[in-house]
Every structure is written in C-alpha cells, then in structure tokens.
Amino acid sequence: MPTCRPINRLYAAALIVLCILLLPIWPVYGLNADPSPSASPPPPVIPDSSSARKLLEQSLSSAEIEQEIERISAEQLVLEKKVPVLEAQAKAKEAAIADKKTHAAAILRAYYMGEREGLLASLLNAGSFSQMLALLDYYDIVMGADRDILGQYEKEYKSLRKATDAAKRSAEELASVRAALEEQKQRVAALNEEIEKGITSSSDPAGMSALLEEFSQYWENIGIYEVRKYFKALSSAMNRLPNYVQNEKGVLSRKGMTYTIALKDEQLNAFLASQNELLKNFSFRFYPDKVTASGTSGNLSLTVTGHYSIQEEPENALMFHIDQVVFNGLQLPEATCKKLEKEFDLGFYPQEVVSFLRASDVSSENGVLYVKLSLSF
C-alpha cells in the first residue's frame, strides 16, 4: 500500500498538466486608457457583403438605442421623484399665503371703494398744525402697513408662481420623457426584429450571429475608444488653430474693413501633423459645402464627413457639424455622431485671432476653406 501514494501523486500531476494544456484560450478585449492598434487585437474580419455590413450597422444602432433607453430611464426615475416634491411645495406655498391673499384683497378693495379717502380728508381738514402732524403720522403708519402687506404678498405670490411653474415644467418633461422612452423601445424592438430576420436569412446564421456578437464586443471595448482618441487629438489641435492662422503667411488677408481666411487643406493637414503624431496619417479635404477628414492606422480606418456653419450664441464661432462617421467601412449611428460632436469641439473662434472680429460667412471649394470676418461692433 505505501508504494501506491507516489503513483497516485504522479497521476494527479499528469492530470493537472493535461487539463491546463486542454483549456481553451479565449480572446480578451482589454480596456486601455490610450488604446493603439499595435496593442489592440485586430478587428473582426467583415465580409465583403452589403447585407452583412447592413446587419453590423444595425447592430451598432441597436446598441446605441439601448444606451439611450438606459439614459432616458434614469432621467425618468429622477423626474418621477422630483415632480411630487415640487407639486407638494407649490401646494404648501399656496396654503401659506392664503391669509396674506385675503388681507391684500381687503386693502385693494378699501382703496377701490374709497375707504382710505376719509384719512386723507381728515388730514386736509386738520384744525391745527400739531393735529395735522399727528394725522400725518397715523396716515403714514396705515399706508406703510398696507404697502408691507401688499409687498409681502407680491413676493410670496411670485415664489408660488415659480414653484407651480417648476412643477408644471417637470410634469411636462416627465410626460415627454415617457413618450421618448416608449418611442425608443419600439425602435429597438423593430430594429432587433429586422436584425433577427437578417441573421436567419443569411447563408450562415450561426456564423453571422457570432460575427455580430464579436464586432459588438470589439466596438464597445476598443472601437469607440479608437474613434474618441482621434477626435480628442483633433479637438486639441483645433484649439491651437487660431494662432496658426494669425501667424501663417497668406492665410489671413484684409480688404477695407473685411478680413478673409483662406485656409488650404494641405496647410491644415501640415498643421495637424505638427500637433500630434496620431494625425500624421489623418487628412482633411475641402469640397463645395462639405468637408471630409479621413485616416488609417494599422487595421483601423476612420472617415468623418461634415460641414461648417456660423454660430452666434452663446458666442460667435465657426462650428463643425458631423454628418457621418465611417469606422472600418461601417457607418456609425446618427446618435453616435451627435455624441461625438457634443463631446469634442472642432470649431474655430475668430475672436481668438483678432478680438474685434466675428465670422460672417463660411464656404469651401477646391481644397480651400473660406471664412469672411467682419467687425464685431
């Protein structure tokens, strides 16, 4: 029996080694604060098929809508707690000023019915100077008390109106949020149904389903961070563009009281490349009323299409609006474009070039962006 123990241990060790060797190796998508193509696993291979691309784009839209549903649901919970509180506050304020409302109404009625005219008549008919002074003091006390009551009522009435208006706005906002939530749920349900039909009708339903899941994981863990990394670099560089415009020969010109910026796309691309290593493979192209920006890095490609417009509020600026973003050949959802536009400012502020100038017109054609600047006073 003692000789069995070493043999048992040997079998156990061999079994452990065998289990380790047979364990499947699963790909792990790691989050990185500054993900780069060299450190990231390659993106899923996307079939060269319009139907497959459509399904992938629909899956991105579905994921975006799901996030929007989560956001709206959280907003709804906040409002559902807020509305009753505001309504209770409004009712409490209304009850609190009930007595003041009665007093104020009595005072106004007294003035309207002429009940205060007797005091004024007594003052004018005083028999002596000392009597007139006494009546004047009394008249001042009465009028002062009336003013105080009316003033306090006006103040509290405004506070009540403010509370009731806040409660009403929140109730309306809650109704709007509920409607938006229902609409988004219907959208995602219809979209998911369409995706399921697309998967079922594909030549390899299981493979297509796996591809959608793989790409979804890749986008959430790597893709969106790569896109945001480029936009962050662009936004940071654009903040320094006014200084470049001011100092680069031939970009800013003046004719009378009008200034003009004529920025060539190769000038902008050279400037961007000098600001960030990441942007050396990224280039802008100016077309009639349209701007494209595209770049590649390893297995990743990004194309942004947008346009410029003049903004007056809260300050005059040349704003860049994102119309379309294509990542690795797939068009991202409109909601994603709006989020990127809101998060990363790619605009241009004329006051940073010359403090007394404002943008009055913008156009682009044949590789040049034209911005007309006029005096802001």
Coordinates of C-alpha atoms in Angstrom, one line a residue:
M1 CA 0.0 0.0 0.0
P2 CA 2.8 2.6 0.7
T3 CA 4.0 2.3 -2.9
C4 CA 0.6 3.5 -4.2
R5 CA 1.0 7.0 -2.9
P6 CA 3.8 8.2 -5.3
I7 CA 2.0 6.6 -8.2
N8 CA -1.3 8.4 -7.3
R9 CA 0.6 11.7 -7.0
L10 CA 2.2 11.1 -10.4
Y11 CA -1.2 10.5 -11.9
A12 CA -2.6 13.6 -10.3
A13 CA 0.2 15.8 -11.5
A14 CA -0.1 14.4 -15.1
L15 CA -3.9 15.1 -15.0
I16 CA -3.4 18.7 -13.9
V17 CA -0.9 19.3 -16.7
L18 CA -3.2 17.7 -19.2
C19 CA -6.2 19.9 -18.1
I20 CA -4.0 23.0 -18.5
L21 CA -3.0 22.0 -22.0
L22 CA -6.6 21.3 -23.0
L23 CA -8.0 24.6 -21.6
P24 CA -9.4 26.8 -24.4
I25 CA -7.7 30.1 -24.9
W26 CA -10.3 32.8 -25.1
P27 CA -9.6 36.2 -26.6
V28 CA -9.7 39.0 -24.1
Y29 CA -10.5 42.5 -25.1
G30 CA -8.6 44.7 -22.6
L31 CA -9.5 48.3 -21.9
N32 CA -6.7 50.7 -22.3
A33 CA -6.6 54.4 -21.4
D34 CA -4.9 55.1 -24.7
P35 CA -5.6 52.1 -27.0
S36 CA -3.4 51.7 -30.0
P37 CA -3.6 49.4 -33.0
S38 CA -0.3 47.8 -32.0
A39 CA -1.6 46.9 -28.5
S40 CA -5.2 46.0 -29.5
P41 CA -6.4 42.8 -31.1
P42 CA -7.2 43.1 -34.7
P43 CA -10.8 43.9 -35.6
P44 CA -13.2 41.2 -36.7
V45 CA -13.0 40.4 -40.4
I46 CA -16.0 42.0 -42.1
P47 CA -17.4 40.1 -45.1
D48 CA -17.4 42.0 -48.3
S49 CA -21.2 41.9 -48.5
S50 CA -23.7 44.7 -48.3
S51 CA -26.2 42.6 -46.3
A52 CA -23.5 41.8 -43.7
R53 CA -22.5 45.4 -43.4
K54 CA -26.1 46.4 -43.1
L55 CA -26.6 44.0 -40.2
L56 CA -23.4 45.2 -38.5
E57 CA -24.5 48.8 -38.8
Q58 CA -28.0 47.9 -37.5
S59 CA -26.4 46.1 -34.5
L60 CA -24.4 49.3 -33.7
S61 CA -27.7 51.3 -34.0
S62 CA -29.4 48.9 -31.7
A63 CA -26.6 49.1 -29.1
E64 CA -26.8 52.9 -29.3
I65 CA -30.6 52.9 -28.8
E66 CA -30.2 50.6 -25.8
Q67 CA -27.8 53.1 -24.2
E68 CA -30.3 55.9 -24.9
I69 CA -33.1 53.8 -23.3
E70 CA -30.9 53.4 -20.2
R71 CA -30.2 57.2 -20.1
I72 CA -33.9 58.1 -20.6
S73 CA -35.0 55.5 -18.0
A74 CA -32.6 57.1 -15.4
E75 CA -33.9 60.5 -16.3
Q76 CA -37.5 59.3 -15.8
L77 CA -36.7 57.9 -12.4
V78 CA -35.3 61.3 -11.3
L79 CA -38.3 63.2 -12.6
E80 CA -40.8 60.7 -11.1
K81 CA -39.3 61.6 -7.7
K82 CA -39.0 65.3 -8.4
V83 CA -42.5 66.1 -9.7
P84 CA -44.4 65.1 -6.5
V85 CA -41.9 67.1 -4.4
L86 CA -42.4 70.2 -6.5
E87 CA -46.2 69.8 -6.5
A88 CA -46.2 69.4 -2.7
Q89 CA -44.0 72.5 -2.4
A90 CA -46.4 74.5 -4.6
K91 CA -49.4 73.4 -2.5
A92 CA -47.7 74.3 0.7
K93 CA -46.8 77.8 -0.6
E94 CA -50.4 78.3 -1.8
A95 CA -51.7 77.4 1.7
A96 CA -49.1 79.6 3.4
I97 CA -50.2 82.8 1.5
A98 CA -53.9 82.2 1.8
D99 CA -54.2 84.7 4.7
K100 CA -52.0 87.3 3.0
K101 CA -54.1 87.0 -0.1
T102 CA -57.2 87.8 2.0
H103 CA -55.5 90.8 3.6
A104 CA -54.2 92.1 0.3
A105 CA -57.6 91.7 -1.3
A106 CA -59.2 93.7 1.6
I107 CA -56.6 96.5 1.2
L108 CA -57.1 96.7 -2.5
R109 CA -60.9 96.7 -2.1
A110 CA -60.6 99.5 0.5
Y111 CA -58.7 101.7 -2.0
Y112 CA -61.1 100.8 -4.8
M113 CA -64.2 101.6 -2.7
G114 CA -62.7 104.9 -1.4
E115 CA -62.4 103.8 2.3
R116 CA -59.0 105.3 2.6
E117 CA -60.2 108.7 1.3
G118 CA -61.5 109.6 4.8
L119 CA -58.0 109.5 6.2
L120 CA -56.8 111.9 3.5
A121 CA -59.8 114.2 4.1
S122 CA -59.1 114.3 7.9
L123 CA -55.5 115.2 7.1
L124 CA -56.5 118.1 4.9
N125 CA -59.2 119.4 7.4
A126 CA -56.9 119.3 10.4
G127 CA -57.7 122.2 12.9
S128 CA -54.1 122.8 13.8
F129 CA -50.6 122.2 12.8
S130 CA -50.0 119.7 15.6
Q131 CA -53.2 117.8 14.8
M132 CA -52.1 117.7 11.1
L133 CA -48.7 116.2 12.1
A134 CA -50.4 113.6 14.3
L135 CA -52.8 112.7 11.5
L136 CA -49.9 112.6 9.0
D137 CA -48.0 110.1 11.3
Y138 CA -51.2 108.0 11.5
Y139 CA -51.7 108.2 7.8
D140 CA -48.1 107.2 7.1
I141 CA -48.4 104.2 9.5
V142 CA -51.6 103.0 7.8
M143 CA -50.1 103.4 4.3
G144 CA -46.9 101.8 5.3
A145 CA -48.7 98.8 6.7
D146 CA -50.7 98.5 3.5
R147 CA -47.5 98.7 1.4
D148 CA -45.8 96.0 3.6
I149 CA -48.8 93.6 3.3
L150 CA -49.1 94.1 -0.5
G151 CA -45.3 93.9 -1.0
Q152 CA -45.0 90.7 1.1
Y153 CA -48.0 89.2 -0.8
E154 CA -46.4 90.1 -4.2
K155 CA -43.1 88.5 -3.1
E156 CA -44.7 85.3 -1.9
Y157 CA -47.1 85.1 -4.9
K158 CA -44.1 85.3 -7.3
S159 CA -42.5 82.5 -5.3
L160 CA -45.7 80.5 -5.6
R161 CA -45.8 81.1 -9.3
K162 CA -42.2 80.0 -9.6
A163 CA -42.9 76.8 -7.7
T164 CA -46.1 75.9 -9.7
D165 CA -44.3 76.7 -13.0
A166 CA -41.4 74.4 -12.0
A167 CA -43.8 71.6 -11.1
K168 CA -45.7 72.1 -14.4
R169 CA -42.4 72.1 -16.4
S170 CA -41.2 68.9 -14.7
A171 CA -44.6 67.2 -15.2
E172 CA -44.5 68.1 -18.9
E173 CA -40.8 67.0 -19.1
L174 CA -41.8 63.7 -17.5
A175 CA -44.6 63.1 -20.0
S176 CA -42.1 63.9 -22.8
V177 CA -39.5 61.5 -21.4
R178 CA -42.1 58.8 -21.1
A179 CA -43.1 59.3 -24.7
A180 CA -39.5 59.3 -25.8
L181 CA -38.8 56.1 -23.9
E182 CA -41.7 54.3 -25.4
E183 CA -40.6 55.5 -28.9
Q184 CA -37.1 54.2 -28.4
K185 CA -38.3 50.9 -27.1
Q186 CA -40.5 50.5 -30.2
R187 CA -37.5 51.5 -32.4
V188 CA -35.1 49.0 -30.8
A189 CA -37.7 46.2 -30.9
A190 CA -38.4 46.8 -34.6
L191 CA -34.6 47.0 -35.3
N192 CA -33.8 43.8 -33.4
E193 CA -36.6 42.1 -35.3
E194 CA -35.1 43.2 -38.5
I195 CA -31.6 42.0 -37.4
E196 CA -33.0 38.6 -36.4
K197 CA -34.6 38.3 -39.9
G198 CA -31.3 39.3 -41.5
I199 CA -29.4 36.6 -39.5
T200 CA -32.0 33.9 -40.3
S201 CA -32.0 34.7 -44.0
S202 CA -28.1 34.7 -44.2
S203 CA -26.3 31.8 -45.7
D204 CA -24.7 31.1 -42.3
P205 CA -27.0 32.2 -39.4
A206 CA -24.7 30.9 -36.7
G207 CA -21.6 32.4 -38.2
M208 CA -23.4 35.8 -38.7
S209 CA -24.7 35.8 -35.2
A210 CA -21.2 35.1 -33.9
L211 CA -19.8 37.9 -36.1
L212 CA -22.3 40.4 -34.8
E213 CA -21.5 39.5 -31.2
E214 CA -17.8 39.6 -31.8
F215 CA -18.0 43.0 -33.5
S216 CA -20.2 44.4 -30.8
Q217 CA -17.7 43.4 -28.2
Y218 CA -14.8 44.8 -30.2
W219 CA -16.7 48.1 -30.7
E220 CA -17.6 48.5 -27.1
N221 CA -14.1 47.6 -25.8
I222 CA -11.8 49.0 -28.4
G223 CA -13.5 50.6 -31.4
I224 CA -15.2 53.5 -29.7
Y225 CA -12.0 54.3 -27.8
E226 CA -10.1 54.5 -31.0
V227 CA -12.6 56.9 -32.5
R228 CA -12.7 59.1 -29.4
K229 CA -8.9 59.1 -29.4
Y230 CA -8.8 60.6 -32.9
F231 CA -11.5 63.1 -32.1
K232 CA -9.7 64.1 -28.9
A233 CA -6.5 64.7 -30.8
L234 CA -8.4 66.8 -33.5
S235 CA -10.1 68.9 -30.8
S236 CA -6.9 69.6 -29.0
A237 CA -5.2 70.7 -32.3
M238 CA -8.1 72.8 -33.4
N239 CA -7.8 74.8 -30.1
R240 CA -4.4 76.0 -31.4
L241 CA -5.5 76.7 -35.0
P242 CA -6.3 80.5 -34.4
N243 CA -2.6 81.1 -33.5
Y244 CA -1.5 79.3 -36.7
V245 CA -4.0 81.3 -38.8
Q246 CA -2.7 84.6 -37.3
N247 CA 1.0 83.7 -38.0
E248 CA 0.9 81.7 -41.2
K249 CA 1.7 83.9 -44.2
G250 CA -1.1 84.3 -46.7
V251 CA -3.9 82.7 -44.7
L252 CA -5.4 85.9 -43.2
S253 CA -5.9 88.9 -45.5
R254 CA -7.6 92.2 -45.2
K255 CA -9.6 94.3 -47.7
G256 CA -11.0 97.5 -46.3
M257 CA -12.9 96.6 -43.1
T258 CA -13.3 92.9 -44.1
Y259 CA -10.9 90.1 -43.2
T260 CA -10.8 86.8 -45.1
I261 CA -9.3 83.5 -44.0
A262 CA -8.3 81.3 -46.9
L263 CA -7.1 78.0 -45.5
K264 CA -5.9 75.3 -47.9
D265 CA -6.5 71.7 -46.9
E266 CA -2.8 70.9 -47.3
Q267 CA -2.0 73.7 -44.9
L268 CA -4.4 72.4 -42.3
N269 CA -3.1 68.9 -42.7
A270 CA 0.5 70.0 -42.2
F271 CA -0.6 71.9 -39.1
L272 CA -2.4 68.9 -37.7
A273 CA 0.5 66.6 -38.3
S274 CA 2.8 69.0 -36.4
Q275 CA 0.5 69.0 -33.4
N276 CA 0.1 65.3 -32.9
E277 CA 1.8 62.2 -34.2
L278 CA -1.5 60.4 -34.4
L279 CA -2.7 62.9 -37.0
K280 CA 0.2 62.4 -39.5
N281 CA -1.9 59.9 -41.3
F282 CA -5.1 61.9 -41.0
S283 CA -6.1 64.4 -43.7
F284 CA -8.8 67.0 -44.4
R285 CA -10.3 67.7 -47.8
F286 CA -12.4 70.7 -48.6
Y287 CA -15.2 70.3 -51.1
P288 CA -18.1 72.6 -52.1
D289 CA -20.1 72.9 -48.8
K290 CA -18.6 69.7 -47.5
V291 CA -15.6 68.7 -45.5
T292 CA -14.1 65.2 -45.2
A293 CA -11.4 64.0 -42.8
S294 CA -10.0 60.5 -43.0
G295 CA -7.1 58.5 -41.8
T296 CA -5.8 55.0 -41.3
S297 CA -3.7 53.4 -38.6
G298 CA -2.9 49.7 -38.8
N299 CA -6.1 47.8 -39.2
L300 CA -8.2 50.8 -38.4
S301 CA -9.8 53.3 -40.7
L302 CA -11.9 56.4 -39.9
T303 CA -13.7 58.8 -42.2
V304 CA -15.6 61.8 -41.0
T305 CA -17.9 63.9 -43.2
G306 CA -19.3 67.2 -42.1
H307 CA -19.8 70.9 -42.7
Y308 CA -19.2 74.3 -41.2
S309 CA -21.8 76.8 -40.1
I310 CA -21.8 80.2 -38.3
Q311 CA -23.0 80.2 -34.7
E312 CA -24.0 83.4 -33.0
E313 CA -24.9 82.2 -29.5
P314 CA -23.6 81.8 -26.9
E315 CA -20.7 83.4 -28.9
N316 CA -19.8 83.9 -32.5
A317 CA -18.0 80.9 -33.8
L318 CA -17.4 78.7 -36.9
M319 CA -18.8 75.3 -35.8
F320 CA -18.1 71.9 -37.4
H321 CA -21.1 69.6 -37.6
I322 CA -20.6 65.9 -38.0
D323 CA -22.9 64.5 -40.7
Q324 CA -21.4 61.0 -41.0
V325 CA -18.7 58.8 -39.4
V326 CA -17.5 55.6 -41.1
F327 CA -15.4 53.3 -38.9
N328 CA -13.7 50.4 -40.7
G329 CA -16.2 50.7 -43.6
L330 CA -19.2 50.8 -41.3
Q331 CA -21.4 53.9 -40.9
L332 CA -21.9 54.7 -37.3
P333 CA -25.4 55.6 -35.9
E334 CA -26.5 59.2 -36.1
A335 CA -26.7 59.3 -32.2
T336 CA -23.0 58.4 -32.0
C337 CA -22.2 61.3 -34.4
K338 CA -24.2 63.7 -32.2
K339 CA -22.4 62.5 -29.1
L340 CA -19.0 63.0 -30.7
E341 CA -20.0 66.5 -31.9
K342 CA -21.2 67.4 -28.4
E343 CA -18.1 66.0 -26.6
F344 CA -15.4 67.2 -28.9
D345 CA -15.4 70.8 -30.1
L346 CA -13.8 71.1 -33.6
G347 CA -15.0 74.7 -34.1
F348 CA -13.0 77.8 -34.8
Y349 CA -13.4 81.1 -32.8
P350 CA -12.5 84.3 -34.7
Q351 CA -12.1 86.3 -31.5
E352 CA -9.0 84.2 -30.7
V353 CA -7.4 85.6 -34.0
V354 CA -8.4 89.2 -33.5
S355 CA -10.6 90.2 -30.6
F356 CA -12.9 92.6 -32.5
L357 CA -13.7 90.2 -35.4
R358 CA -16.7 87.9 -35.9
A359 CA -17.3 85.2 -38.6
S360 CA -20.0 86.4 -41.0
D361 CA -19.8 83.8 -43.8
V362 CA -18.2 80.4 -44.5
S363 CA -17.7 78.3 -47.7
S364 CA -15.4 75.6 -49.0
E365 CA -14.4 74.7 -52.5
N366 CA -11.5 73.3 -54.5
G367 CA -9.4 72.4 -51.4
V368 CA -9.8 75.8 -49.7
L369 CA -11.9 76.8 -46.7
Y370 CA -13.0 80.5 -46.9
V371 CA -14.2 82.4 -43.8
K372 CA -15.2 86.0 -44.0
L373 CA -14.7 88.1 -40.9
S374 CA -16.3 91.4 -40.1
L375 CA -16.0 93.9 -37.3
S376 CA -18.0 92.8 -34.2
F377 CA -19.0 96.4 -33.3

